[in-house]
PDB file of N, CA and C in Angstrom:
ATOM      1  N   HIS A   1      81.643  89.924  87.482  1.00  0.00           N
ATOM      2  CA  HIS A   1      82.120  88.570  87.249  1.00  0.00           C
ATOM      3  C   HIS A   1      81.879  88.100  85.822  1.00  0.00           C
ATOM      4  N   ALA A   2      81.039  88.780  85.105  1.00  0.00           N
ATOM      5  CA  ALA A   2      80.691  88.323  83.760  1.00  0.00           C
ATOM      6  C   ALA A   2      81.884  88.349  82.821  1.00  0.00           C
ATOM      7  N   TYR A   3      82.846  89.228  83.079  1.00  0.00           N
ATOM      8  CA  TYR A   3      84.002  89.341  82.200  1.00  0.00           C
ATOM      9  C   TYR A   3      85.225  88.604  82.707  1.00  0.00           C
ATOM     10  N   ARG A   4      85.225  88.187  83.965  1.00  0.00           N
ATOM     11  CA  ARG A   4      86.409  87.549  84.524  1.00  0.00           C
ATOM     12  C   ARG A   4      86.726  86.291  83.726  1.00  0.00           C
ATOM     13  N   GLY A   5      87.996  86.185  83.334  1.00  0.00           N
ATOM     14  CA  GLY A   5      88.434  85.017  82.589  1.00  0.00           C
ATOM     15  C   GLY A   5      88.185  85.118  81.098  1.00  0.00           C
ATOM     16  N   THR A   6      87.771  86.293  80.612  1.00  0.00           N
ATOM     17  CA  THR A   6      87.521  86.455  79.184  1.00  0.00           C
ATOM     18  C   THR A   6      88.516  87.436  78.580  1.00  0.00           C
ATOM     19  N   ARG A   7      88.652  87.386  77.268  1.00  0.00           N
ATOM     20  CA  ARG A   7      89.495  88.329  76.542  1.00  0.00           C
ATOM     21  C   ARG A   7      89.055  89.766  76.843  1.00  0.00           C
ATOM     22  N   GLY A   8      87.767  90.011  76.788  1.00  0.00           N
ATOM     23  CA  GLY A   8      87.238  91.339  77.067  1.00  0.00           C
ATOM     24  C   GLY A   8      87.528  91.794  78.493  1.00  0.00           C
ATOM     25  N   GLY A   9      87.476  90.869  79.421  1.00  0.00           N
ATOM     26  CA  GLY A   9      87.784  91.188  80.815  1.00  0.00           C
ATOM     27  C   GLY A   9      89.228  91.593  81.007  1.00  0.00           C
ATOM     28  N   VAL A  10      90.124  90.885  80.343  1.00  0.00           N
ATOM     29  CA  VAL A  10      91.552  91.227  80.406  1.00  0.00           C
ATOM     30  C   VAL A  10      91.774  92.615  79.823  1.00  0.00           C
ATOM     31  N   MET A  11      91.203  92.865  78.661  1.00  0.00           N
ATOM     32  CA  MET A  11      91.393  94.156  77.997  1.00  0.00           C
ATOM     33  C   MET A  11      90.808  95.295  78.842  1.00  0.00           C
ATOM     34  N   ALA A  12      89.632  95.092  79.422  1.00  0.00           N
ATOM     35  CA  ALA A  12      89.006  96.124  80.244  1.00  0.00           C
ATOM     36  C   ALA A  12      89.815  96.389  81.514  1.00  0.00           C
ATOM     37  N   ALA A  13      90.361  95.355  82.105  1.00  0.00           N
ATOM     38  CA  ALA A  13      91.126  95.514  83.343  1.00  0.00           C
ATOM     39  C   ALA A  13      92.425  96.281  83.117  1.00  0.00           C
ATOM     40  N   LEU A  14      92.956  96.257  81.910  1.00  0.00           N
ATOM     41  CA  LEU A  14      94.219  96.945  81.629  1.00  0.00           C
ATOM     42  C   LEU A  14      94.024  98.373  81.141  1.00  0.00           C
ATOM     43  N   THR A  15      92.801  98.772  80.842  1.00  0.00           N
ATOM     44  CA  THR A  15      92.533 100.137  80.386  1.00  0.00           C
ATOM     45  C   THR A  15      93.003 101.193  81.396  1.00  0.00           C
ATOM     46  N   PRO A  16      92.799 101.013  82.713  1.00  0.00           N
ATOM     47  CA  PRO A  16      93.274 102.022  83.660  1.00  0.00           C
ATOM     48  C   PRO A  16      94.796 102.217  83.644  1.00  0.00           C
ATOM     49  N   PHE A  17      95.526 101.255  83.097  1.00  0.00           N
ATOM     50  CA  PHE A  17      96.976 101.395  82.993  1.00  0.00           C
ATOM     51  C   PHE A  17      97.372 102.265  81.794  1.00  0.00           C
ATOM     52  N   GLY A  18      96.389 102.719  81.028  1.00  0.00           N
ATOM     53  CA  GLY A  18      96.678 103.526  79.848  1.00  0.00           C
ATOM     54  C   GLY A  18      97.148 102.681  78.684  1.00  0.00           C
ATOM     55  N   LEU A  19      96.612 101.470  78.565  1.00  0.00           N
ATOM     56  CA  LEU A  19      97.034 100.528  77.529  1.00  0.00           C
ATOM     57  C   LEU A  19      95.866 100.153  76.625  1.00  0.00           C
ATOM     58  N   ARG A  20      96.154 100.036  75.361  1.00  0.00           N
ATOM     59  CA  ARG A  20      95.212  99.459  74.396  1.00  0.00           C
ATOM     60  C   ARG A  20      95.794  98.088  74.070  1.00  0.00           C
ATOM     61  N   CYS A  21      95.035  97.031  74.287  1.00  0.00           N
ATOM     62  CA  CYS A  21      95.581  95.673  74.259  1.00  0.00           C
ATOM     63  C   CYS A  21      95.036  94.810  73.134  1.00  0.00           C
ATOM     64  N   GLN A  22      95.867  93.871  72.746  1.00  0.00           N
ATOM     65  CA  GLN A  22      95.466  92.817  71.825  1.00  0.00           C
ATOM     66  C   GLN A  22      95.909  91.496  72.455  1.00  0.00           C
ATOM     67  N   VAL A  23      94.964  90.620  72.687  1.00  0.00           N
ATOM     68  CA  VAL A  23      95.240  89.316  73.288  1.00  0.00           C
ATOM     69  C   VAL A  23      95.258  88.267  72.182  1.00  0.00           C
ATOM     70  N   THR A  24      96.298  87.447  72.165  1.00  0.00           N
ATOM     71  CA  THR A  24      96.376  86.327  71.226  1.00  0.00           C
ATOM     72  C   THR A  24      96.391  85.041  72.043  1.00  0.00           C
ATOM     73  N   GLU A  25      95.369  84.227  71.854  1.00  0.00           N
ATOM     74  CA  GLU A  25      95.278  82.975  72.602  1.00  0.00           C
ATOM     75  C   GLU A  25      95.972  81.845  71.851  1.00  0.00           C
ATOM     76  N   TRP A  26      96.297  80.803  72.558  1.00  0.00           N
ATOM     77  CA  TRP A  26      97.115  79.707  72.045  1.00  0.00           C
ATOM     78  C   TRP A  26      96.554  79.114  70.767  1.00  0.00           C
ATOM     79  N   TRP A  27      95.263  78.971  70.678  1.00  0.00           N
ATOM     80  CA  TRP A  27      94.658  78.331  69.508  1.00  0.00           C
ATOM     81  C   TRP A  27      94.700  79.239  68.281  1.00  0.00           C
ATOM     82  N   GLU A  28      94.979  80.533  68.466  1.00  0.00           N
ATOM     83  CA  GLU A  28      95.066  81.456  67.339  1.00  0.00           C
ATOM     84  C   GLU A  28      96.453  81.472  66.699  1.00  0.00           C
ATOM     85  N   CYS A  29      97.460  80.996  67.432  1.00  0.00           N
ATOM     86  CA  CYS A  29      98.824  81.062  66.908  1.00  0.00           C
ATOM     87  C   CYS A  29      99.538  79.713  66.953  1.00  0.00           C
ATOM     88  N   GLY A  30      98.822  78.658  67.327  1.00  0.00           N
ATOM     89  CA  GLY A  30      99.436  77.333  67.375  1.00  0.00           C
ATOM     90  C   GLY A  30     100.344  77.139  68.575  1.00  0.00           C
ATOM     91  N   GLY A  31     100.120  77.887  69.656  1.00  0.00           N
ATOM     92  CA  GLY A  31     100.937  77.774  70.861  1.00  0.00           C
ATOM     93  C   GLY A  31     100.519  76.609  71.735  1.00  0.00           C
ATOM     94  N   ASP A  32     101.167  76.514  72.876  1.00  0.00           N
ATOM     95  CA  ASP A  32     100.818  75.476  73.843  1.00  0.00           C
ATOM     96  C   ASP A  32      99.418  75.748  74.395  1.00  0.00           C
ATOM     97  N   PRO A  33      98.658  74.690  74.673  1.00  0.00           N
ATOM     98  CA  PRO A  33      97.305  74.881  75.198  1.00  0.00           C
ATOM     99  C   PRO A  33      97.280  75.737  76.464  1.00  0.00           C
ATOM    100  N   HIS A  34      96.255  76.569  76.544  1.00  0.00           N
ATOM    101  CA  HIS A  34      95.978  77.414  77.710  1.00  0.00           C
ATOM    102  C   HIS A  34      97.071  78.450  77.961  1.00  0.00           C
ATOM    103  N   THR A  35      97.648  78.964  76.889  1.00  0.00           N
ATOM    104  CA  THR A  35      98.596  80.062  76.994  1.00  0.00           C
ATOM    105  C   THR A  35      98.060  81.238  76.180  1.00  0.00           C
ATOM    106  N   TYR A  36      98.592  82.415  76.463  1.00  0.00           N
ATOM    107  CA  TYR A  36      98.202  83.604  75.705  1.00  0.00           C
ATOM    108  C   TYR A  36      99.346  84.597  75.724  1.00  0.00           C
ATOM    109  N   ALA A  37      99.336  85.466  74.755  1.00  0.00           N
ATOM    110  CA  ALA A  37     100.315  86.543  74.674  1.00  0.00           C
ATOM    111  C   ALA A  37      99.550  87.860  74.601  1.00  0.00           C
ATOM    112  N   LEU A  38     100.192  88.905  75.041  1.00  0.00           N
ATOM    113  CA  LEU A  38      99.557  90.205  75.099  1.00  0.00           C
ATOM    114  C   LEU A  38     100.451  91.240  74.428  1.00  0.00           C
ATOM    115  N   ARG A  39      99.869  91.965  73.476  1.00  0.00           N
ATOM    116  CA  ARG A  39     100.529  93.127  72.871  1.00  0.00           C
ATOM    117  C   ARG A  39      99.771  94.340  73.374  1.00  0.00           C
ATOM    118  N   ALA A  40     100.498  95.285  73.926  1.00  0.00           N
ATOM    119  CA  ALA A  40      99.849  96.460  74.486  1.00  0.00           C
ATOM    120  C   ALA A  40     100.515  97.719  73.965  1.00  0.00           C
ATOM    121  N   GLU A  41      99.697  98.650  73.546  1.00  0.00           N
ATOM    122  CA  GLU A  41     100.184  99.950  73.103  1.00  0.00           C
ATOM    123  C   GLU A  41      99.896 100.958  74.205  1.00  0.00           C
ATOM    124  N   VAL A  42     100.933 101.684  74.592  1.00  0.00           N
ATOM    125  CA  VAL A  42     100.773 102.726  75.601  1.00  0.00           C
ATOM    126  C   VAL A  42     100.100 103.913  74.932  1.00  0.00           C
ATOM    127  N   LEU A  43      98.989 104.350  75.493  1.00  0.00           N
ATOM    128  CA  LEU A  43      98.245 105.466  74.917  1.00  0.00           C
ATOM    129  C   LEU A  43      98.990 106.775  75.146  1.00  0.00           C
ATOM    130  N   PRO A  44      98.814 107.744  74.260  1.00  0.00           N
ATOM    131  CA  PRO A  44      99.533 109.011  74.395  1.00  0.00           C
ATOM    132  C   PRO A  44      99.139 109.776  75.658  1.00  0.00           C
ATOM    133  N   PRO A  45     100.024 110.668  76.107  1.00  0.00           N
ATOM    134  CA  PRO A  45      99.699 111.492  77.279  1.00  0.00           C
ATOM    135  C   PRO A  45      98.423 112.272  77.006  1.00  0.00           C
ATOM    136  N   PRO A  46      97.627 112.601  77.981  1.00  0.00           N
ATOM    137  CA  PRO A  46      97.857 112.396  79.408  1.00  0.00           C
ATOM    138  C   PRO A  46      97.298 111.085  79.926  1.00  0.00           C
ATOM    139  N   VAL A  47      96.938 110.171  79.055  1.00  0.00           N
ATOM    140  CA  VAL A  47      96.315 108.906  79.488  1.00  0.00           C
ATOM    141  C   VAL A  47      97.329 107.961  80.115  1.00  0.00           C
ATOM    142  N   HIS A  48      98.514 107.864  79.540  1.00  0.00           N
ATOM    143  CA  HIS A  48      99.458 106.849  80.005  1.00  0.00           C
ATOM    144  C   HIS A  48     100.088 107.225  81.337  1.00  0.00           C
ATOM    145  N   ARG A  49     100.630 106.213  81.976  1.00  0.00           N
ATOM    146  CA  ARG A  49     101.361 106.386  83.229  1.00  0.00           C
ATOM    147  C   ARG A  49     102.777 105.872  83.013  1.00  0.00           C
ATOM    148  N   PRO A  50     103.720 106.348  83.790  1.00  0.00           N
ATOM    149  CA  PRO A  50     105.106 105.877  83.631  1.00  0.00           C
ATOM    150  C   PRO A  50     105.208 104.369  83.826  1.00  0.00           C
ATOM    151  N   ALA A  51     106.129 103.754  83.116  1.00  0.00           N
ATOM    152  CA  ALA A  51     106.318 102.299  83.198  1.00  0.00           C
ATOM    153  C   ALA A  51     107.312 101.973  84.307  1.00  0.00           C
ATOM    154  N   SER A  52     106.968 102.346  85.528  1.00  0.00           N
ATOM    155  CA  SER A  52     107.826 102.078  86.677  1.00  0.00           C
ATOM    156  C   SER A  52     107.754 100.599  87.036  1.00  0.00           C
ATOM    157  N   ALA A  53     108.671 100.172  87.875  1.00  0.00           N
ATOM    158  CA  ALA A  53     108.656  98.780  88.338  1.00  0.00           C
ATOM    159  C   ALA A  53     107.348  98.475  89.072  1.00  0.00           C
ATOM    160  N   ALA A  54     106.857  99.445  89.836  1.00  0.00           N
ATOM    161  CA  ALA A  54     105.596  99.244  90.557  1.00  0.00           C
ATOM    162  C   ALA A  54     104.425  99.118  89.586  1.00  0.00           C
ATOM    163  N   ALA A  55     104.429  99.931  88.517  1.00  0.00           N
ATOM    164  CA  ALA A  55     103.360  99.845  87.513  1.00  0.00           C
ATOM    165  C   ALA A  55     103.403  98.508  86.794  1.00  0.00           C
ATOM    166  N   GLN A  56     104.596  98.028  86.481  1.00  0.00           N
ATOM    167  CA  GLN A  56     104.726  96.723  85.821  1.00  0.00           C
ATOM    168  C   GLN A  56     104.258  95.601  86.738  1.00  0.00           C
ATOM    169  N   ALA A  57     104.608  95.687  88.014  1.00  0.00           N
ATOM    170  CA  ALA A  57     104.153  94.673  88.976  1.00  0.00           C
ATOM    171  C   ALA A  57     102.625  94.704  89.091  1.00  0.00           C
ATOM    172  N   GLY A  58     102.040  95.909  89.090  1.00  0.00           N
ATOM    173  CA  GLY A  58     100.585  96.031  89.142  1.00  0.00           C
ATOM    174  C   GLY A  58      99.923  95.446  87.910  1.00  0.00           C
ATOM    175  N   LEU A  59     100.527  95.660  86.754  1.00  0.00           N
ATOM    176  CA  LEU A  59     100.018  95.113  85.505  1.00  0.00           C
ATOM    177  C   LEU A  59     100.014  93.587  85.554  1.00  0.00           C
ATOM    178  N   LEU A  60     101.120  92.991  85.977  1.00  0.00           N
ATOM    179  CA  LEU A  60     101.197  91.531  86.042  1.00  0.00           C
ATOM    180  C   LEU A  60     100.248  90.960  87.098  1.00  0.00           C
ATOM    181  N   ALA A  61     100.095  91.653  88.218  1.00  0.00           N
ATOM    182  CA  ALA A  61      99.155  91.202  89.252  1.00  0.00           C
ATOM    183  C   ALA A  61      97.721  91.269  88.736  1.00  0.00           C
ATOM    184  N   THR A  62      97.404  92.322  87.982  1.00  0.00           N
ATOM    185  CA  THR A  62      96.063  92.448  87.408  1.00  0.00           C
ATOM    186  C   THR A  62      95.801  91.322  86.415  1.00  0.00           C
ATOM    187  N   LEU A  63      96.790  91.026  85.569  1.00  0.00           N
ATOM    188  CA  LEU A  63      96.633  89.920  84.615  1.00  0.00           C
ATOM    189  C   LEU A  63      96.394  88.609  85.350  1.00  0.00           C
ATOM    190  N   ALA A  64      97.139  88.372  86.411  1.00  0.00           N
ATOM    191  CA  ALA A  64      96.976  87.129  87.174  1.00  0.00           C
ATOM    192  C   ALA A  64      95.575  87.040  87.784  1.00  0.00           C
ATOM    193  N   ARG A  65      95.022  88.184  88.156  1.00  0.00           N
ATOM    194  CA  ARG A  65      93.698  88.210  88.795  1.00  0.00           C
ATOM    195  C   ARG A  65      92.561  88.032  87.799  1.00  0.00           C
ATOM    196  N   VAL A  66      92.690  88.584  86.581  1.00  0.00           N
ATOM    197  CA  VAL A  66      91.548  88.593  85.658  1.00  0.00           C
ATOM    198  C   VAL A  66      91.624  87.554  84.543  1.00  0.00           C
ATOM    199  N   ALA A  67      92.791  87.036  84.266  1.00  0.00           N
ATOM    200  CA  ALA A  67      92.923  86.034  83.200  1.00  0.00           C
ATOM    201  C   ALA A  67      92.344  84.701  83.684  1.00  0.00           C
ATOM    202  N   PRO A  68      91.962  83.828  82.758  1.00  0.00           N
ATOM    203  CA  PRO A  68      91.471  82.513  83.168  1.00  0.00           C
ATOM    204  C   PRO A  68      92.504  81.803  84.045  1.00  0.00           C
ATOM    205  N   ALA A  69      92.050  81.132  85.083  1.00  0.00           N
ATOM    206  CA  ALA A  69      92.948  80.498  86.048  1.00  0.00           C
ATOM    207  C   ALA A  69      93.900  79.489  85.404  1.00  0.00           C
ATOM    208  N   ARG A  70      93.473  78.813  84.369  1.00  0.00           N
ATOM    209  CA  ARG A  70      94.321  77.792  83.755  1.00  0.00           C
ATOM    210  C   ARG A  70      95.229  78.350  82.669  1.00  0.00           C
ATOM    211  N   SER A  71      95.096  79.637  82.352  1.00  0.00           N
ATOM    212  CA  SER A  71      95.894  80.236  81.289  1.00  0.00           C
ATOM    213  C   SER A  71      97.187  80.834  81.824  1.00  0.00           C
ATOM    214  N   HIS A  72      98.214  80.788  80.997  1.00  0.00           N
ATOM    215  CA  HIS A  72      99.529  81.295  81.377  1.00  0.00           C
ATOM    216  C   HIS A  72     100.014  82.279  80.330  1.00  0.00           C
ATOM    217  N   LEU A  73     100.510  83.413  80.783  1.00  0.00           N
ATOM    218  CA  LEU A  73     101.049  84.439  79.910  1.00  0.00           C
ATOM    219  C   LEU A  73     102.397  83.979  79.369  1.00  0.00           C
ATOM    220  N   THR A  74     102.543  83.962  78.046  1.00  0.00           N
ATOM    221  CA  THR A  74     103.811  83.532  77.442  1.00  0.00           C
ATOM    222  C   THR A  74     104.587  84.675  76.812  1.00  0.00           C
ATOM    223  N   GLY A  75     103.933  85.809  76.611  1.00  0.00           N
ATOM    224  CA  GLY A  75     104.630  86.940  76.020  1.00  0.00           C
ATOM    225  C   GLY A  75     103.901  88.238  76.305  1.00  0.00           C
ATOM    226  N   LEU A  76     104.688  89.280  76.564  1.00  0.00           N
ATOM    227  CA  LEU A  76     104.127  90.602  76.797  1.00  0.00           C
ATOM    228  C   LEU A  76     104.962  91.599  76.020  1.00  0.00           C
ATOM    229  N   THR A  77     104.338  92.283  75.075  1.00  0.00           N
ATOM    230  CA  THR A  77     105.021  93.282  74.262  1.00  0.00           C
ATOM    231  C   THR A  77     104.368  94.629  74.494  1.00  0.00           C
ATOM    232  N   LEU A  78     105.151  95.593  74.937  1.00  0.00           N
ATOM    233  CA  LEU A  78     104.661  96.955  75.131  1.00  0.00           C
ATOM    234  C   LEU A  78     105.270  97.849  74.068  1.00  0.00           C
ATOM    235  N   SER A  79     104.458  98.703  73.487  1.00  0.00           N
ATOM    236  CA  SER A  79     104.968  99.649  72.493  1.00  0.00           C
ATOM    237  C   SER A  79     104.287 100.993  72.694  1.00  0.00           C
ATOM    238  N   ALA A  80     104.911 102.025  72.143  1.00  0.00           N
ATOM    239  CA  ALA A  80     104.335 103.361  72.235  1.00  0.00           C
ATOM    240  C   ALA A  80     104.666 104.112  70.956  1.00  0.00           C
ATOM    241  N   SER A  81     103.688 104.812  70.439  1.00  0.00           N
ATOM    242  CA  SER A  81     103.916 105.690  69.292  1.00  0.00           C
ATOM    243  C   SER A  81     103.034 106.911  69.474  1.00  0.00           C
ATOM    244  N   TYR A  82     103.644 108.036  69.533  1.00  0.00           N
ATOM    245  CA  TYR A  82     102.908 109.262  69.801  1.00  0.00           C
ATOM    246  C   TYR A  82     102.829 110.177  68.603  1.00  0.00           C
ATOM    247  N   GLY A  83     102.888 109.583  67.391  1.00  0.00           N
ATOM    248  CA  GLY A  83     102.705 110.269  66.129  1.00  0.00           C
ATOM    249  C   GLY A  83     103.033 111.647  66.133  1.00  0.00           C
TER     250      GLY A  83
END
């Protein structure tokens, strides 16, 4: 419970999805109060998992569970680069 509702908690909860995340909160970008955006980089194989509809639904459900209750996701950007 120590991480629930924190930036670190969100980032840790998304690690099993094979994502490296950057969270930007509303006060860092001048957005609406209690909003946040997430940029996620898909880690190279064999860490990453396919971006199926079920995986995306699981990702959004995880965010809803671990993000602060009053916060709302305003943007999600996924990228991948396998150099």
